Coordinates of C-alpha atoms and ligand atoms in Angstrom, one line a residue:
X65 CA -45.5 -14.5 -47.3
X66 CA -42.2 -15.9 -49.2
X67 CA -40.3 -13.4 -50.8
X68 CA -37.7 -14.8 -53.6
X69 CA -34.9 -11.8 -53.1
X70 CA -32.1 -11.0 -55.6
X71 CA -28.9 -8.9 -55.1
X72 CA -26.7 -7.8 -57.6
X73 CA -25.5 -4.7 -56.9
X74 CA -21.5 -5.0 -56.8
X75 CA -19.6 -8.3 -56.8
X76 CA -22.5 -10.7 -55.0
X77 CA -24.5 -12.7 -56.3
X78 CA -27.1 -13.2 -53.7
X79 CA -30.5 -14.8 -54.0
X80 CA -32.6 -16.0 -50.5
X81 CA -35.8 -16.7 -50.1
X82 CA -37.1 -14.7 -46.7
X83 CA -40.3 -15.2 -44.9
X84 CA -42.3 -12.8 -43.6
X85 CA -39.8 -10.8 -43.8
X86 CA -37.7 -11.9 -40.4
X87 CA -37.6 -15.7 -41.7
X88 CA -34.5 -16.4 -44.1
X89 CA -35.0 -19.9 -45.1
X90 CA -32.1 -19.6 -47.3
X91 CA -29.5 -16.9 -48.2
X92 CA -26.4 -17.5 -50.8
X93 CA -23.7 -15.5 -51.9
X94 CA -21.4 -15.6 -54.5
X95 CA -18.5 -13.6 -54.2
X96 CA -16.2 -12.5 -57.2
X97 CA -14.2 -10.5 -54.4
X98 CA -11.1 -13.2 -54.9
X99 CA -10.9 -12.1 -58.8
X100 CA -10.7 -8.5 -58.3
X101 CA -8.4 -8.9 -55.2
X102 CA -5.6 -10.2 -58.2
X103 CA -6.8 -6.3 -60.1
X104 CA -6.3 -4.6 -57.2
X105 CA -10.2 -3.5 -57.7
X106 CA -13.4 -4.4 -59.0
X107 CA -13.3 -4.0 -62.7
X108 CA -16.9 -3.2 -63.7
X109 CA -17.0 -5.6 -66.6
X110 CA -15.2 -8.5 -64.8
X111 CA -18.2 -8.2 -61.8
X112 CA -20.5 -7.9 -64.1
X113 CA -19.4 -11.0 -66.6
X114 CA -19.2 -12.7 -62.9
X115 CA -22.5 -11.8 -62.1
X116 CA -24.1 -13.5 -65.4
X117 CA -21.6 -17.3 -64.5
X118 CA -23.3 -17.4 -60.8
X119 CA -26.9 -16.0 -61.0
X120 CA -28.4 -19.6 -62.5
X121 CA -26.7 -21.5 -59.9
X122 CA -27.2 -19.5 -57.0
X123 CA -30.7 -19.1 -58.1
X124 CA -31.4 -23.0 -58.0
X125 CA -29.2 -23.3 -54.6
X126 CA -31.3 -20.9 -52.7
X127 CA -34.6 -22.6 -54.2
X128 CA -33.8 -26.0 -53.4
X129 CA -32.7 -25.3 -49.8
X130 CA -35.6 -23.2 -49.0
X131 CA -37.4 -26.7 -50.7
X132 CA -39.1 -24.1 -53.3
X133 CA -37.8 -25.8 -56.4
X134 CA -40.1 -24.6 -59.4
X135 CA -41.0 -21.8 -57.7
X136 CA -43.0 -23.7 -55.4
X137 CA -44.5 -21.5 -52.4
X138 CA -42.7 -18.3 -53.4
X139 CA -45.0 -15.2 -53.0
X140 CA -43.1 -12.2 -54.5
X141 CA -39.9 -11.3 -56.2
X142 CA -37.8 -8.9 -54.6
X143 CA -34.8 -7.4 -56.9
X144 CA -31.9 -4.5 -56.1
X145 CA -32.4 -1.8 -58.4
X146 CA -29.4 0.3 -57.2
X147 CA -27.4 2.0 -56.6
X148 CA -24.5 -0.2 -57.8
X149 CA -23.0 -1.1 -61.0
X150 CA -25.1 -1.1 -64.2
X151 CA -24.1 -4.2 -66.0
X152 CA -24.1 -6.3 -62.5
X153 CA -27.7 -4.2 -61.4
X154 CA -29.0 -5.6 -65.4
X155 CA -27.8 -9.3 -64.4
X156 CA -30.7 -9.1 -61.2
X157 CA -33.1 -7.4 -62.2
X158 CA -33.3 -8.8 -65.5
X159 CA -33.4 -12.2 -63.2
X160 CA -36.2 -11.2 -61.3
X161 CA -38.6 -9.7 -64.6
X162 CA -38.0 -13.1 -66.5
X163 CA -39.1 -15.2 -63.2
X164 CA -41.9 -12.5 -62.8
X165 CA -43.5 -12.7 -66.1
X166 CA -42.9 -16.5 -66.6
X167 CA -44.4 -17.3 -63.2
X168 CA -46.5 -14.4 -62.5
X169 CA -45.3 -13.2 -59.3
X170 CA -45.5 -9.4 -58.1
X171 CA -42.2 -8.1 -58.5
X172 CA -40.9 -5.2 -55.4
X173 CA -37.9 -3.0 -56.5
X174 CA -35.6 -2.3 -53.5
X175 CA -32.9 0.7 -53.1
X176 CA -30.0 -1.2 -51.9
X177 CA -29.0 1.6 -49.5
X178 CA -32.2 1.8 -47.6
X179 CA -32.3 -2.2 -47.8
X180 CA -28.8 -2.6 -45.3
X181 CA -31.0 -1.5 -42.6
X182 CA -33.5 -4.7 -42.7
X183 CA -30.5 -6.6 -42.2
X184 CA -31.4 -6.2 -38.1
X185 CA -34.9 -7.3 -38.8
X186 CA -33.1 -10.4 -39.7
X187 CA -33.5 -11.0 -35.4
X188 CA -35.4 -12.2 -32.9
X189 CA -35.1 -8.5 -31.4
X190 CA -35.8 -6.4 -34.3
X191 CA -35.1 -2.5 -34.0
X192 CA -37.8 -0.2 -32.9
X193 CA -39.0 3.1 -34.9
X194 CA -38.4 5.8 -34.5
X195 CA -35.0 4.9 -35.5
X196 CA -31.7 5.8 -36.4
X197 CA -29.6 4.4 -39.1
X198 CA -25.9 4.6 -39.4
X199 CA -25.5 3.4 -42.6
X200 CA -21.8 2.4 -43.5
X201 CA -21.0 0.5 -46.8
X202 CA -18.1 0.9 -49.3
X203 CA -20.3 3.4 -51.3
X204 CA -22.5 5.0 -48.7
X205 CA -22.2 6.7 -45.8
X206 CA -25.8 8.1 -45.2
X207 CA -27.2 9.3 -41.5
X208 CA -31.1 8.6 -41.7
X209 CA -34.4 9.2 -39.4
X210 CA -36.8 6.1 -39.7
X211 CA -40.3 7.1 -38.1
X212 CA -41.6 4.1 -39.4
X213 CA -41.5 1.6 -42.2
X214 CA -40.6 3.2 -45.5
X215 CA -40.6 7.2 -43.8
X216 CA -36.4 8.0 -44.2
X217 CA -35.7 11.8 -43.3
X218 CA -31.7 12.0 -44.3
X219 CA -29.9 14.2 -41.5
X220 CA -26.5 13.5 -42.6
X221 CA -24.1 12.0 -44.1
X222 CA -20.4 11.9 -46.2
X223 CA -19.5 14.8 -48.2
X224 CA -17.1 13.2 -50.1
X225 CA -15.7 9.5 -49.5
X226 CA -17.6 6.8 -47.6
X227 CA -16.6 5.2 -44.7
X228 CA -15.6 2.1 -46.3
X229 CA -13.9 3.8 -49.4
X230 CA -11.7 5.6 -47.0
X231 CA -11.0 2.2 -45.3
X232 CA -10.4 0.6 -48.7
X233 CA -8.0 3.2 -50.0
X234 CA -6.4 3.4 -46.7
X235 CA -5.8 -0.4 -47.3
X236 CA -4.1 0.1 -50.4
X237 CA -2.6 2.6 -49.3
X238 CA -0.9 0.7 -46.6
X239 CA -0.2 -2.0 -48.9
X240 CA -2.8 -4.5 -47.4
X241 CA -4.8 -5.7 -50.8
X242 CA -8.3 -5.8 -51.1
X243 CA -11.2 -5.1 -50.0
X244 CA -9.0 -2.7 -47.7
X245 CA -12.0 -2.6 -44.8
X246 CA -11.3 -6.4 -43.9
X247 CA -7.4 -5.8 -44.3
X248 CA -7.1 -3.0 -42.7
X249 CA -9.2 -4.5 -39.5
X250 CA -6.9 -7.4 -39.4
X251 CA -4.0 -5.9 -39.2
X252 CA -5.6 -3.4 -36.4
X253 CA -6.5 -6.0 -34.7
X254 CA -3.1 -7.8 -34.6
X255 CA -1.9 -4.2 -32.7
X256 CA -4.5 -3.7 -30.5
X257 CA -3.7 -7.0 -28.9
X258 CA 0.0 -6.5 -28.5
X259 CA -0.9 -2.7 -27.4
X260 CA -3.9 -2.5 -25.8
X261 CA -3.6 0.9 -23.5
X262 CA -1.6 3.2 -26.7
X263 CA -3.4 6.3 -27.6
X264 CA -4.4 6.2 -30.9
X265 CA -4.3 10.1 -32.2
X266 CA -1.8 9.9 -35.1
X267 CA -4.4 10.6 -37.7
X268 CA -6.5 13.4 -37.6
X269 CA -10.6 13.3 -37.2
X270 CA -12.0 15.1 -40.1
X271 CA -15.6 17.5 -39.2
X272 CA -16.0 15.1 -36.2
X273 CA -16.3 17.4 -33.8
X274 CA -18.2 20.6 -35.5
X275 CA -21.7 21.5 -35.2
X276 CA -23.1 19.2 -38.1
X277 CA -24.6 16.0 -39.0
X278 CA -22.2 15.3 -41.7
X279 CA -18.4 13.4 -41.9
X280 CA -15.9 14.1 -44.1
X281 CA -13.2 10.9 -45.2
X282 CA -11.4 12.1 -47.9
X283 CA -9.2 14.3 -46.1
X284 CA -8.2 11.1 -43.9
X285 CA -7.1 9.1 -46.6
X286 CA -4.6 12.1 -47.5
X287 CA -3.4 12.2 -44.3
X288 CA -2.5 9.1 -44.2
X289 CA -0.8 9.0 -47.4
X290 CA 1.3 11.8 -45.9
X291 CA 2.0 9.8 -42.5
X292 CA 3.0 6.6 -44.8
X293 CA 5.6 8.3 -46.7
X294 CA 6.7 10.7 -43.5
X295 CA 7.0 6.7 -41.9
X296 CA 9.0 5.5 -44.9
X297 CA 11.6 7.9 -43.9
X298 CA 11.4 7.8 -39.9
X299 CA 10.1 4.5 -39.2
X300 CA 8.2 5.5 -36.2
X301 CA 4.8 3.5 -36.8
X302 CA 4.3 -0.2 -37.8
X303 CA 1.8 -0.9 -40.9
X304 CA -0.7 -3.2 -38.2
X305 CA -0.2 0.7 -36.0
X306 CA -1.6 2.4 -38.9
X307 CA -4.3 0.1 -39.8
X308 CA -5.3 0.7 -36.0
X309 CA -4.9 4.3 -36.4
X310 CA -7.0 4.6 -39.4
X311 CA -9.7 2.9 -37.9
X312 CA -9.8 4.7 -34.7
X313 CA -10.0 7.7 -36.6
X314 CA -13.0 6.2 -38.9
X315 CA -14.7 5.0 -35.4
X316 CA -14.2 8.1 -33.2
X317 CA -15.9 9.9 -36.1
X318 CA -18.7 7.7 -36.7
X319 CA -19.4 7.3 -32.7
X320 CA -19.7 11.3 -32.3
X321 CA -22.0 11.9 -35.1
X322 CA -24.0 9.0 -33.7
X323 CA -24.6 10.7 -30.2
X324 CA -25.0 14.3 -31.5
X325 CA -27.9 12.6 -33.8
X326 CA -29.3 10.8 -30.8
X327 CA -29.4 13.8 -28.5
X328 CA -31.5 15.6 -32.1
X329 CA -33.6 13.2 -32.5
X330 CA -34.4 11.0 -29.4
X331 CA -34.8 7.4 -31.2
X332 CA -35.7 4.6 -29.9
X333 CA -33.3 2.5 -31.2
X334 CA -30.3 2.5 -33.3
X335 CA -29.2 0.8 -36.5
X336 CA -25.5 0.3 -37.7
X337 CA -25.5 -1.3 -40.8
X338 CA -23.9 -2.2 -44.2
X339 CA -20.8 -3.5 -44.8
X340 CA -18.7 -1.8 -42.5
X341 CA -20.5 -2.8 -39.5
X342 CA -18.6 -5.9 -40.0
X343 CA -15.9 -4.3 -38.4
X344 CA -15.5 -5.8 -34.8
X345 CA -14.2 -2.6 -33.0
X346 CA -16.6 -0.5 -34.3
X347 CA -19.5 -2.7 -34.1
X348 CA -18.1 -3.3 -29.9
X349 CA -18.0 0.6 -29.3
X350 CA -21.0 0.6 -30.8
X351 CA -22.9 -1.8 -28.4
X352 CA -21.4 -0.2 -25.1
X353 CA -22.9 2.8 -26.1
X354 CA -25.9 1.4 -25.3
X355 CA -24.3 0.3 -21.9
X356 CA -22.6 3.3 -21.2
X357 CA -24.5 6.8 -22.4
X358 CA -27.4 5.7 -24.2
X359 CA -29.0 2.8 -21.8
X360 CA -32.7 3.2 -23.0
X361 CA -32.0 3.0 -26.8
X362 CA -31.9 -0.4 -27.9
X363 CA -28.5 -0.5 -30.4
X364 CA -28.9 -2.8 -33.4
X365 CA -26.2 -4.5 -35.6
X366 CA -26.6 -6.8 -38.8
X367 CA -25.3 -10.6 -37.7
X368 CA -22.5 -10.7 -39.9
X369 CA -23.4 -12.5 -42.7
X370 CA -26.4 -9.7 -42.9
X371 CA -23.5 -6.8 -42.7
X372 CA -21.9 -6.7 -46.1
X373 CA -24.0 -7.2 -49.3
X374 CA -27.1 -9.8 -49.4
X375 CA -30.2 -11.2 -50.3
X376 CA -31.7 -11.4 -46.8
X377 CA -32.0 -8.1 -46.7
X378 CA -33.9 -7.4 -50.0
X379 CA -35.8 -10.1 -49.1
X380 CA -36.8 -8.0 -45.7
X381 CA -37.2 -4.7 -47.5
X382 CA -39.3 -6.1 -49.8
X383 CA -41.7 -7.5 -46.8
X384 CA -42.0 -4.6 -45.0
X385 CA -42.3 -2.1 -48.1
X386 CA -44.4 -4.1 -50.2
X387 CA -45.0 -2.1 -53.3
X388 CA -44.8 -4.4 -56.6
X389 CA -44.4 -2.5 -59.7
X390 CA -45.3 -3.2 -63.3
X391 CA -42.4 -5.3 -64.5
X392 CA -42.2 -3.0 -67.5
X393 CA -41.8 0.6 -65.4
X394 CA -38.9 -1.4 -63.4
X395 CA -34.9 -0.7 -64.6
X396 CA -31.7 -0.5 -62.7
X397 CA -30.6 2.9 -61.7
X398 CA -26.9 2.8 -60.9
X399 CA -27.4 6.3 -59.0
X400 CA -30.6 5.5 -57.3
X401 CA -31.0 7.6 -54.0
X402 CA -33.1 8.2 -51.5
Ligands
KG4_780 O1 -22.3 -2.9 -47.9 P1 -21.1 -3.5 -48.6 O2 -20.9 -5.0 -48.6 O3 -21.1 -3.1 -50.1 C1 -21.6 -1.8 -50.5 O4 -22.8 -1.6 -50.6 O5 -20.7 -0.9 -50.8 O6 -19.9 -2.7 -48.0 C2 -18.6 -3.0 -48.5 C3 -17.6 -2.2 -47.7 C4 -16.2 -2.2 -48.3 O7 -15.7 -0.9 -48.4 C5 -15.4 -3.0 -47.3 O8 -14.1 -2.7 -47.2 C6 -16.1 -2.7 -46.0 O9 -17.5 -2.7 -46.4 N1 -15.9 -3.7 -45.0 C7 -15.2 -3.4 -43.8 C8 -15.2 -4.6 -43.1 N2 -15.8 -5.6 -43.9 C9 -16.2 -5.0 -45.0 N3 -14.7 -2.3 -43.4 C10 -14.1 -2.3 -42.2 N4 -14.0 -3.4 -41.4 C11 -14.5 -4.6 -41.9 N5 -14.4 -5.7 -41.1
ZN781 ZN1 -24.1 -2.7 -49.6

């Protein structure tokens, strides 16, 4: 089965055509990142003005290399309902009724959240439930218990910021533009090359050591607005220090949630996903967990172009949950949960 995927949460425009739901045949994203990088942040109306310029051309770009032009051999449509941004979440799903009715295709609504984790079906070595996903976007930060397709038991998450907020504010923060997540691991990286063996414990670790599922980020990002004007006066760190300091903090919090769910629950496998799993260190402490501690769960992580926001994924989700809905009963809902 060929399922014609939209996403249009944030700022991508992303439309692939996914078979089976393991098979992309085509996958492209447009990005109106570079535009808000020169606003210092997404302005709503500017992503969603964005969204309207790219859908049409992304639309027929994914088509035609997939070879479905007209249509041709596509099975379903597969559409983000949210959460995200209500005037870019219109832009898809409006997308996805008008090719519905006009070509009378089933149409699956997808919750954009729960769709990050189909980004590691994307594989020849697809995750095994029971599962556990770490979900990490710029929105979300959600712990979650998958006994099977479409079963999601949340067990913990953020109470306030998510993981990538905090690195995004950090960013700014630190004066390193945005999106802060890839800034900020950049500069990290440029540190822990020159400093390989210096302990990183500058920053403090928020609720990552107490007895519950859940993280806390918002605290972090104050501390480190504290450290960077203390620094301003004594000079002790480097800005590519704190970038590494920040995300040390961010990993050694996500890691020991991680095992404490693992030793709870007993998965067989483990899912890092959404858009900060694009971060190398974390994604490599990740992996030897499975090397290390944890050598009979099977660790998963998005390829990268499957981390941060896309089609694919939908396209996946909408494979393995396939419930089509009357076009009519089917609207974005920017606070969509789980
Ligand atoms: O899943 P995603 O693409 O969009 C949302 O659903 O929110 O995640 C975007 C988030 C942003 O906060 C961005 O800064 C973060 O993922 N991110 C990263 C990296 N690449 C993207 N964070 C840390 N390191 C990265 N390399
Ligand atoms: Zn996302």
């Amino acid at each position: 089965m060929k399922i014609l995927a939209i996403e249009t949460s944030f700022d991508e425009t992303s439309v692939a055509i996914v078979e089976d739901g393991v098979r992309v045949h085509s996958c492209v994203i447009s990005s109106s990142m570079d535009m808000h990088a020169k606003t210092g942040g997404a302005i709503p109306e500017n992503a969603a003005r964005k969204q309207v310029e790219y859908m049409i051309p992304a639309l027929n770009e994914a088509l035609a290399e997939a070879h479905c032009e007209d249509m041709n051999g596509i099975d379903a449509i597969g559409v983000t309902v949210g959460p995200g941004l209500i005037g870019s979440l219109l832009v898809g799903v409006e997308t996805a009724k008008t090719l519905a009715a006009v070509f009378n295709k089933p149409l699956i609504p997808v919750n954009h959240v729960k769709a990050h984790v189909y980004g590691t079906f994307l594989s020849d070595t697809p995750p095994q439930f029971p599962l556990v996903a770490i979900i990490v976007s710029g929105g979300h930060t959600d712990f979650v218990y998958m006994s099977e397709h479409g079963q999601y038991e949340w067990v913990g998450g953020t109470r306030d910021d998510a993981a990538g907020e905090c690195f995004d504010k950090c960013g700014r923060i630190l004066g390193l533009g945005y999106p802060g997540g890839p800034a900020v691991a950049k500069a990290a990286q440029i540190f822990l090359d020159a400093h390989p063996t210096t302990k990183l414990h500058a920053l403090p670790r928020p609720m990552a050591f107490d007895d519950t599922n859940d993280v806390s980020f918002s605290g972090l990002k104050t501390a480190m607005a504290r450290l960077v004007k203390q620094n301003e006066v004594d000079h002790t760190y480097s800005t590519e220090q704190l970038a590494a300091e920040l995300q040390e903090a961010i990993i050694d919090t996500l890691i020991n949630k991680t095992k404490r769910i693992i030793q709870q629950r007993s998965p067989r496998s483990v899912v890092l996903c959404g858009g900060v799993s694009a971060n190398v260190q974390l994604k490599s402490r990740f992996l030897a967990l499975q090397k290390n501690e944890l050598a009979s769960i099977s660790i998963h992580v998005p390829d990268l172009k499957y981390s941060t926001d896309n089609a694919a994924m939908i396209g996946s989700y909408a494979f393995f949950n396939y419930h089509p809905e009357n076009p009519d009963s089917i609207a974005p809902n920017p606070e969509l949960h789980f």
